XYZ file of C-alpha atoms in Angstrom:
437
model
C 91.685 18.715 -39.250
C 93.016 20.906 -36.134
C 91.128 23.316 -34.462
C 93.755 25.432 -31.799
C 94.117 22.778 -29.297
C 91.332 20.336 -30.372
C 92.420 18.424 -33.825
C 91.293 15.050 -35.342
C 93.289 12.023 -34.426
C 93.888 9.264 -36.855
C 89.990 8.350 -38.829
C 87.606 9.781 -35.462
C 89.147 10.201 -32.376
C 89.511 13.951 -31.103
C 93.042 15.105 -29.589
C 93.153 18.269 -27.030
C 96.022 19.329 -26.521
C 96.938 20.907 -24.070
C 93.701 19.821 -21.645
C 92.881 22.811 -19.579
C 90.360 22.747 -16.653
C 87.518 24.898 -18.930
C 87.620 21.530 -21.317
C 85.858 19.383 -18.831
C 82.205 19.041 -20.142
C 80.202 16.495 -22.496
C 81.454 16.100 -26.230
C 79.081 14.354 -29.252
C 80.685 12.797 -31.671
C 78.828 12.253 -35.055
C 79.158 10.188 -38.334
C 77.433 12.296 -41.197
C 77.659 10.461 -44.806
C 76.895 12.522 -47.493
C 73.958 12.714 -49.539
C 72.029 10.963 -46.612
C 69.566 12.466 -43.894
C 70.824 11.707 -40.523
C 68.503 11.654 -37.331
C 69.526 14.641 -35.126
C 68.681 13.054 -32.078
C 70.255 9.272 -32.984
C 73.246 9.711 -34.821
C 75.328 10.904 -32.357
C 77.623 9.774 -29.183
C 77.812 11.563 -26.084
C 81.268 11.241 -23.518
C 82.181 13.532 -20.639
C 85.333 14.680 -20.547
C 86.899 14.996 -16.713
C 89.581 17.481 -16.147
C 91.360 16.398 -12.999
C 93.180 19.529 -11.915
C 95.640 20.445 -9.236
C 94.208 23.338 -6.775
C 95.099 26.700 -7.581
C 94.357 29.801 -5.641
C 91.531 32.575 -6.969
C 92.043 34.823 -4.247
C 94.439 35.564 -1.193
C 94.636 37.944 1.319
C 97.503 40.312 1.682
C 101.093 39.432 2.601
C 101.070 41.703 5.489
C 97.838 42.324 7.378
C 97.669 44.994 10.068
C 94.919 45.152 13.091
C 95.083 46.657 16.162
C 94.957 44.518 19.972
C 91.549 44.141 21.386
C 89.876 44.208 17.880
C 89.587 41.357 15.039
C 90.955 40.692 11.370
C 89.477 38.226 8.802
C 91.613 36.604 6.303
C 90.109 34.892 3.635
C 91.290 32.615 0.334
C 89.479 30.611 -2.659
C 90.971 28.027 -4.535
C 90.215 26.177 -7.709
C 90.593 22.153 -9.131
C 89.467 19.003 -9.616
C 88.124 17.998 -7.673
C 87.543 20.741 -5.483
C 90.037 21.663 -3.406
C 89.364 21.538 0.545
C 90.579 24.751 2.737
C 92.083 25.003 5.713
C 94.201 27.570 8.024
C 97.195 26.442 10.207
C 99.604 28.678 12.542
C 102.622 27.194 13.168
C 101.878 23.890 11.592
C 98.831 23.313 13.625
C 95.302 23.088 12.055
C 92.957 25.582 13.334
C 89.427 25.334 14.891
C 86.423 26.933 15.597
C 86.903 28.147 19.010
C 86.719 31.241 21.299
C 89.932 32.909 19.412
C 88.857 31.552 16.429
C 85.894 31.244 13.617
C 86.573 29.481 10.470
C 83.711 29.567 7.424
C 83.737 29.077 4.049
C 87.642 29.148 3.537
C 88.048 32.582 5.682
C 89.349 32.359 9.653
C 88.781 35.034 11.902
C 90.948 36.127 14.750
C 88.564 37.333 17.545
C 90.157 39.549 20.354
C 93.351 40.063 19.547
C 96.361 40.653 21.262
C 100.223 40.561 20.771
C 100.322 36.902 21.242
C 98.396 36.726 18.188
C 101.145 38.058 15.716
C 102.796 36.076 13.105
C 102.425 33.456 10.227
C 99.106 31.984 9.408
C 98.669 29.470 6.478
C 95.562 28.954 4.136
C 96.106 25.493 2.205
C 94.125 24.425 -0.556
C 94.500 20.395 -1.017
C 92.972 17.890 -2.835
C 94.013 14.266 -4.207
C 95.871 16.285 -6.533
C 97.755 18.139 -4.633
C 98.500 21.372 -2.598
C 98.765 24.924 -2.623
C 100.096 27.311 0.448
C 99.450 31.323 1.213
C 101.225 32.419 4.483
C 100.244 35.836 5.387
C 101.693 37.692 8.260
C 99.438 39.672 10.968
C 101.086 43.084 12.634
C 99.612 43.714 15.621
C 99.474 47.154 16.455
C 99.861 48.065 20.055
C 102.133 49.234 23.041
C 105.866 48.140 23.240
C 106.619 44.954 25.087
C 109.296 45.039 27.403
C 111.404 41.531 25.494
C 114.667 41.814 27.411
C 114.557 43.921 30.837
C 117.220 46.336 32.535
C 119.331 44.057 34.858
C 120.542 45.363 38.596
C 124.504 46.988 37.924
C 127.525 47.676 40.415
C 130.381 50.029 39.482
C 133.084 51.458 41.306
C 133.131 55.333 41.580
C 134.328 57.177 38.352
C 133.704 54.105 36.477
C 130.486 54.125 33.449
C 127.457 51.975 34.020
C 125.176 50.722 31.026
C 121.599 49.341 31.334
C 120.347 47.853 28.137
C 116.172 47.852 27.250
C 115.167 45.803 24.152
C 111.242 46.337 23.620
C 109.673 45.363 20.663
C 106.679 46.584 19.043
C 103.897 47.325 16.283
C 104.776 49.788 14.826
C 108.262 50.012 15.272
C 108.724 53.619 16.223
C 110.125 53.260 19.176
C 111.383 55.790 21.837
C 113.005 54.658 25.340
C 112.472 57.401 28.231
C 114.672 56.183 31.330
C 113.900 57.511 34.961
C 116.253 57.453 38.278
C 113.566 57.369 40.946
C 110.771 59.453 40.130
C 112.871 61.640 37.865
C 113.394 61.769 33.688
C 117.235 61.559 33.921
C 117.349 64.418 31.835
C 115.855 67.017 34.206
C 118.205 65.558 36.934
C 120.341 68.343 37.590
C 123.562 66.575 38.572
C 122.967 63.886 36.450
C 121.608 65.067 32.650
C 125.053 66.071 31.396
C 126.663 62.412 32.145
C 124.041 60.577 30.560
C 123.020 59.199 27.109
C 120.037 56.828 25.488
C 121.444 55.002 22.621
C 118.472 53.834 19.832
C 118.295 50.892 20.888
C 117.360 51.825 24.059
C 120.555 51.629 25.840
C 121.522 54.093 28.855
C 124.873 54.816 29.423
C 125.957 56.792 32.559
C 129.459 58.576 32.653
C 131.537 59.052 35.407
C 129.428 57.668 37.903
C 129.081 59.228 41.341
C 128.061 58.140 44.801
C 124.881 60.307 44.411
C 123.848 58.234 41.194
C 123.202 54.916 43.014
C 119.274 53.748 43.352
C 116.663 52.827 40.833
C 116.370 53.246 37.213
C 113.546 52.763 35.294
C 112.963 51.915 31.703
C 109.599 52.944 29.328
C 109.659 52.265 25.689
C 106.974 54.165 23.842
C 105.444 54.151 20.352
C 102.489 56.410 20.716
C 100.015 53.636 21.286
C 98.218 52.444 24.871
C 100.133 52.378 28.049
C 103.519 52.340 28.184
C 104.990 49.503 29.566
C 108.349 50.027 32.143
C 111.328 47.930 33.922
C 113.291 49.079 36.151
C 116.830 47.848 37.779
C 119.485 49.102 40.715
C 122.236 50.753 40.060
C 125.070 50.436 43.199
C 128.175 52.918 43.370
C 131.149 51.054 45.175
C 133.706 53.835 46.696
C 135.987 54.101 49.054
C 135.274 55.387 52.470
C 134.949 59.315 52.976
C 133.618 61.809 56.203
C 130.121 63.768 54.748
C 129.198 66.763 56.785
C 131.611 66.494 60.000
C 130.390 69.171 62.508
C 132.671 71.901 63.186
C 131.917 71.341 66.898
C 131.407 68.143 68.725
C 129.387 68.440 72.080
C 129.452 66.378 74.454
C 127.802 65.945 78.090
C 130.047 67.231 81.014
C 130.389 63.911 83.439
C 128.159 62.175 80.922
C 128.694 59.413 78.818
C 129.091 60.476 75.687
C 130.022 59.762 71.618
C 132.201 61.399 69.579
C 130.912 60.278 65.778
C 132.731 60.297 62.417
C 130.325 60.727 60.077
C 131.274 58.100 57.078
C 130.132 57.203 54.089
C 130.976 53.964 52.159
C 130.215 51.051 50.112
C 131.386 48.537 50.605
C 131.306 49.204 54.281
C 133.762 50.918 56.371
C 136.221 48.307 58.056
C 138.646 50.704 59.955
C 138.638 54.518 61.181
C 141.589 56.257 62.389
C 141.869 59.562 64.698
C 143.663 62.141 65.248
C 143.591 64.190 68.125
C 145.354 67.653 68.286
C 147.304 66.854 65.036
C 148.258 63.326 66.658
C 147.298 59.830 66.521
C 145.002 58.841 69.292
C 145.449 55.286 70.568
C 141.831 54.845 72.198
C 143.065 52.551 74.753
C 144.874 55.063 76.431
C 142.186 56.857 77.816
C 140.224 55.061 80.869
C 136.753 54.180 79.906
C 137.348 55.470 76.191
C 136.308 52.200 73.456
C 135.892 52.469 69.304
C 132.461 51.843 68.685
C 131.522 49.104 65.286
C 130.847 52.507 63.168
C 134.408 53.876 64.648
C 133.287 56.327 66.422
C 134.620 56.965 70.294
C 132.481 56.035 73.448
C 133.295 58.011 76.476
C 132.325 56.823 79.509
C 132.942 60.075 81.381
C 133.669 63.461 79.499
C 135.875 65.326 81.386
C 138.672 68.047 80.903
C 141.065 65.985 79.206
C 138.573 65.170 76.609
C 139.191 68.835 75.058
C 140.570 68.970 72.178
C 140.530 68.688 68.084
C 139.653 65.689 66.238
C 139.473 64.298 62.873
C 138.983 61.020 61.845
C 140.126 58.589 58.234
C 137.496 56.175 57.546
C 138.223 53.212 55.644
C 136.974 49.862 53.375
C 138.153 47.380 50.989
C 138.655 49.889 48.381
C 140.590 52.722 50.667
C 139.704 56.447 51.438
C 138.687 59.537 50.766
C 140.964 61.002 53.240
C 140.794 62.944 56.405
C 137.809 64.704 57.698
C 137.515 68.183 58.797
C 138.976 68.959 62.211
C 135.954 68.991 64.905
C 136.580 70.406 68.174
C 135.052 68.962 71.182
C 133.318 71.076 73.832
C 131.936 69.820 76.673
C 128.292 70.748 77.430
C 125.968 70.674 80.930
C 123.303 68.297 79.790
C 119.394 69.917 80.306
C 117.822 68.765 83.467
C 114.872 68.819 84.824
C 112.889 71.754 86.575
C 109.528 70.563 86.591
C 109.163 66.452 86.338
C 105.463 64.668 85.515
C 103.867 62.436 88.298
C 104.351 59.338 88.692
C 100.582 58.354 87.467
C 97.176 60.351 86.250
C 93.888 59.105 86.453
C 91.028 61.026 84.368
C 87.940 60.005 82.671
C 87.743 59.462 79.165
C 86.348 62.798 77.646
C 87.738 64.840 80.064
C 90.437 67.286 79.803
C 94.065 66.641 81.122
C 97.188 68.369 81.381
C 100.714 67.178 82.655
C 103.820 69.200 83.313
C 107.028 69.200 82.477
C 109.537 71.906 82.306
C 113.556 71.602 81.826
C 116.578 73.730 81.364
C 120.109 73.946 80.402
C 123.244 75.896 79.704
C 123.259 77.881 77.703
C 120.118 77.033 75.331
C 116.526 76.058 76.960
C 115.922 72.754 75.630
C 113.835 71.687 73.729
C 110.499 69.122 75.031
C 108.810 66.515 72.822
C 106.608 63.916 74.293
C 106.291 60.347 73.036
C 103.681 57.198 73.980
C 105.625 53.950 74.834
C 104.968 51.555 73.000
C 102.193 52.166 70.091
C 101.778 55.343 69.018
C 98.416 57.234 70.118
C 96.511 58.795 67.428
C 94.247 61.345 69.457
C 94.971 64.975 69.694
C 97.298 66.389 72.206
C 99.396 69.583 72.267
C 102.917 70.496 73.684
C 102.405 74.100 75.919
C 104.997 76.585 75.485
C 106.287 75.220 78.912
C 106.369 71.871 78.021
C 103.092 70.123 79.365
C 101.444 67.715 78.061
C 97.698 68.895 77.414
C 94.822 66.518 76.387
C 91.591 68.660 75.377
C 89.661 64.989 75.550
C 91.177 61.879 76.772
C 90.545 59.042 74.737
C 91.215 54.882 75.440
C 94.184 55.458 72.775
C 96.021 57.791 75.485
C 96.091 54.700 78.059
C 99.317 53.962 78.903
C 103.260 55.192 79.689
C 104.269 58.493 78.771
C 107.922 60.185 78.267
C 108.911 63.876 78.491
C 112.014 64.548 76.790
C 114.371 67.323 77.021
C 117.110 67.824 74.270
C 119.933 70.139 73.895
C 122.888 69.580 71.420
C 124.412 67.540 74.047
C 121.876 65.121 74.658
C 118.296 63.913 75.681
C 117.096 62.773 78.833
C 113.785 61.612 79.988
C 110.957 61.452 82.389
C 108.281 58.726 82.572
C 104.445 59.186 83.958
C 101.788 57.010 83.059
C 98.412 57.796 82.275
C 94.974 55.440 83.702
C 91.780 56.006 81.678
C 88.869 55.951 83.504
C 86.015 54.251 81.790
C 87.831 52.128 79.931
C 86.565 48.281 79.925
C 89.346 46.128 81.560
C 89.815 42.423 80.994
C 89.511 40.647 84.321
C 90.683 37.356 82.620
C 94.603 38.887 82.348
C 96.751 37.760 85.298
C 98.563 41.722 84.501
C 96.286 44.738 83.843
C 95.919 45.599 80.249
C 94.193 48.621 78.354
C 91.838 47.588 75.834
């Protein structure tokens, strides 16, 4: 007799075939004869039928799972066998525990406080003596880029183009790469906005680089989400040597030492600079008390008459020039001098009011006075009078100390030293020198 899957085998033995988990229970077998009463509760044989069965999963979570940094996610499984299956989670091939990140119960683990480090493959298994059974989901974190692989400092020669590459990666993946030079979006950079490109992957390419393009670039990846992380890295402009803003006139002090500059500009930095002098070449060494300066410019001892003249200067480094400056002629000046000097020394009382002159002139423009406190700066109040004083309104300890008037003209500055003794200031009597406290 068969029955689906159940069927008689040979004179009383039952055959299932094939045994499925739901067939585990208690079966009665029973001998009826015919014709005869039988006793319901003693004719019959009783056997339990165990199922051993592999696990099986009855529920997994998702293969993707999303959550969001600072929050928490639960994933949970069930599994089914014979005997019953035990679960666990692993990440990476390690178990996990109950812990402060996370809280396993009843076959579910839950990742508490999440952050980017938490993204990636976690594992339920289901095990038993009979085997195993494996569900890897992966959790997205959602958050801000992260900055993986960082602009790196570049140096280019002039004319040359200069790449910076960003790689950020991120949850979700819609990324967008703003770059900066200084404080500026590189697009609103006048100068700049026309020779520059972002590639999708985040790269910045800058065209025909100029001198003026050299400094700091900064990259931020965005994706809509938090704070937006950045990196930044130098960009330096190798050229070759050139003159920037060479005056027209070059003044120096009559029977003064004076300097006669070429103003250069270079990287790398200038090794050589050649001048010209009235459309010839001027050998320094000629001229008593003349010498080239480390920035090749001219000292002059003594500017007199035979100093007259026009000048122009070639500056140059390892990778050349820019060629000639502008012709500058040289005029010789009176330096200002002084009508009115300061003391030698003032003594006031602190609170009081003081005022020191100082008065200067010069041909033809009136110079022009600043003061200045030797030494550290003094942060009280003072004013500069249209004639030049010095004017305290209330002297304070701060103003204790040496004091220079100075007188400029284009030619050049000169100076005149007073000093200033606060009265009512505490004095240290264990310093071998006087000090102001």
């Amino acid at each position: 007799m068969t029955t689906g899957r159940a069927s008689l085998h040979g004179k009383a033995s039952l055959q299932i075939d094939p045994v499925r988990s739901d067939d585990q229970g208690w079966y009665e077998c029973r001998v009826l004869m015919l014709e005869q009463q039988y006793d319901t509760f003693h004719n019959g044989s009783w056997v339990h039928l165990t199922v051993n069965a592999p696990p099986s999963f009855t529920a997994t979570p998702p293969q993707y799972v999303e959550a969001k940094e600072g929050g928490s996610t639960q994933l949970s499984c069930s599994a089914q066998g014979n005997p019953k299956p035990i679960i666990s989670w692993l990440r990476e091939g390690e178990e996990l525990a109950t812990n402060a990140k996370y809280s396993i119960h009843d076959g579910s683990v839950t990742i508490l406080g999440i952050t980017r480090d938490d993204r990636g493959a976690y594992t339920c298994r289901a095990y038993s003596d009979q085997g195993e059974v494996l569900h890897t989901t992966r959790l997205l974190v959602q958050g801000p880029p992260y900055i993986v692989s960082p602009p790196e400092n570049v140096t280019v020669n002039i004319s040359q183009n200069a790449l910076f590459t960003c790689q950020a990666e991120a949850y979700p993946g819609n990324l967008t790469y703003t770059w900066f030079w200084e404080e500026d979006n590189v697009y609103f950079k006048n100068d700049l906005k026309l020779r520059v490109r972002i590639l999708i992957d985040g790269t910045l390419i800058i065209f025909r680089v100029k001198p003026e393009d050299a400094g700091k670039y900064t990259c931020s990846p965005s994706n809509s989400l938090g704070i937006s992380p950045s990196a930044s890295a130098y960009l330096t402009v190798q050229y070759p040597a050139r003159v920037i803003n060479m005056p027209p006139v070059i003044y120096v002090p009559r029977k003064l030492p004076g300097v006669i500059r070429c103003p250069v500009d270079a990287n790398p930095p200038v090794t050589s600079v050649k001048w010209e002098k009235d459309g010839y070449p001027l050998r320094v060494e000629k001229y008593p008390g003349w010498s080239l300066m480390q920035d090749g410019s001219i000292r002059v001892a003594e500017a007199t008459e035979d100093s007259l003249g026009t000048y122009t200067c070639v500056p140059y480094n390892a990778l050349g020039t820019m060629g000639m400056s502008p012709p500058a002629t040289l005029v010789l000046k009176d330096p200002p001098y002084f009508n009115v000097r300061p003391g030698g020394e003032y003594r006031q009382e602190a609170g009081r009011e003081l005022t020191i002159p100082c008065a200067a002139s010069g041909d033809p423009d009136i110079p022009s006075i600043t003061w200045r406190k030797v030494g550290k700066p003094s942060k009280s109040k003072h004013n500069i009078l249209p004639s030049g004083s010095l004017q305290f309104l209330s002297l304070s300890k701060e103003d204790h100390g040496e004091w220079e008037c100075v007188a400029t003209n284009v030619v050049t500055s000169i100076t005149a030293s007073t000093r200033i003794l606060v009265i009512g200031m505490k004095i240290c009597t264990w310093l071998s020198t006087s000090s102001n406290i």
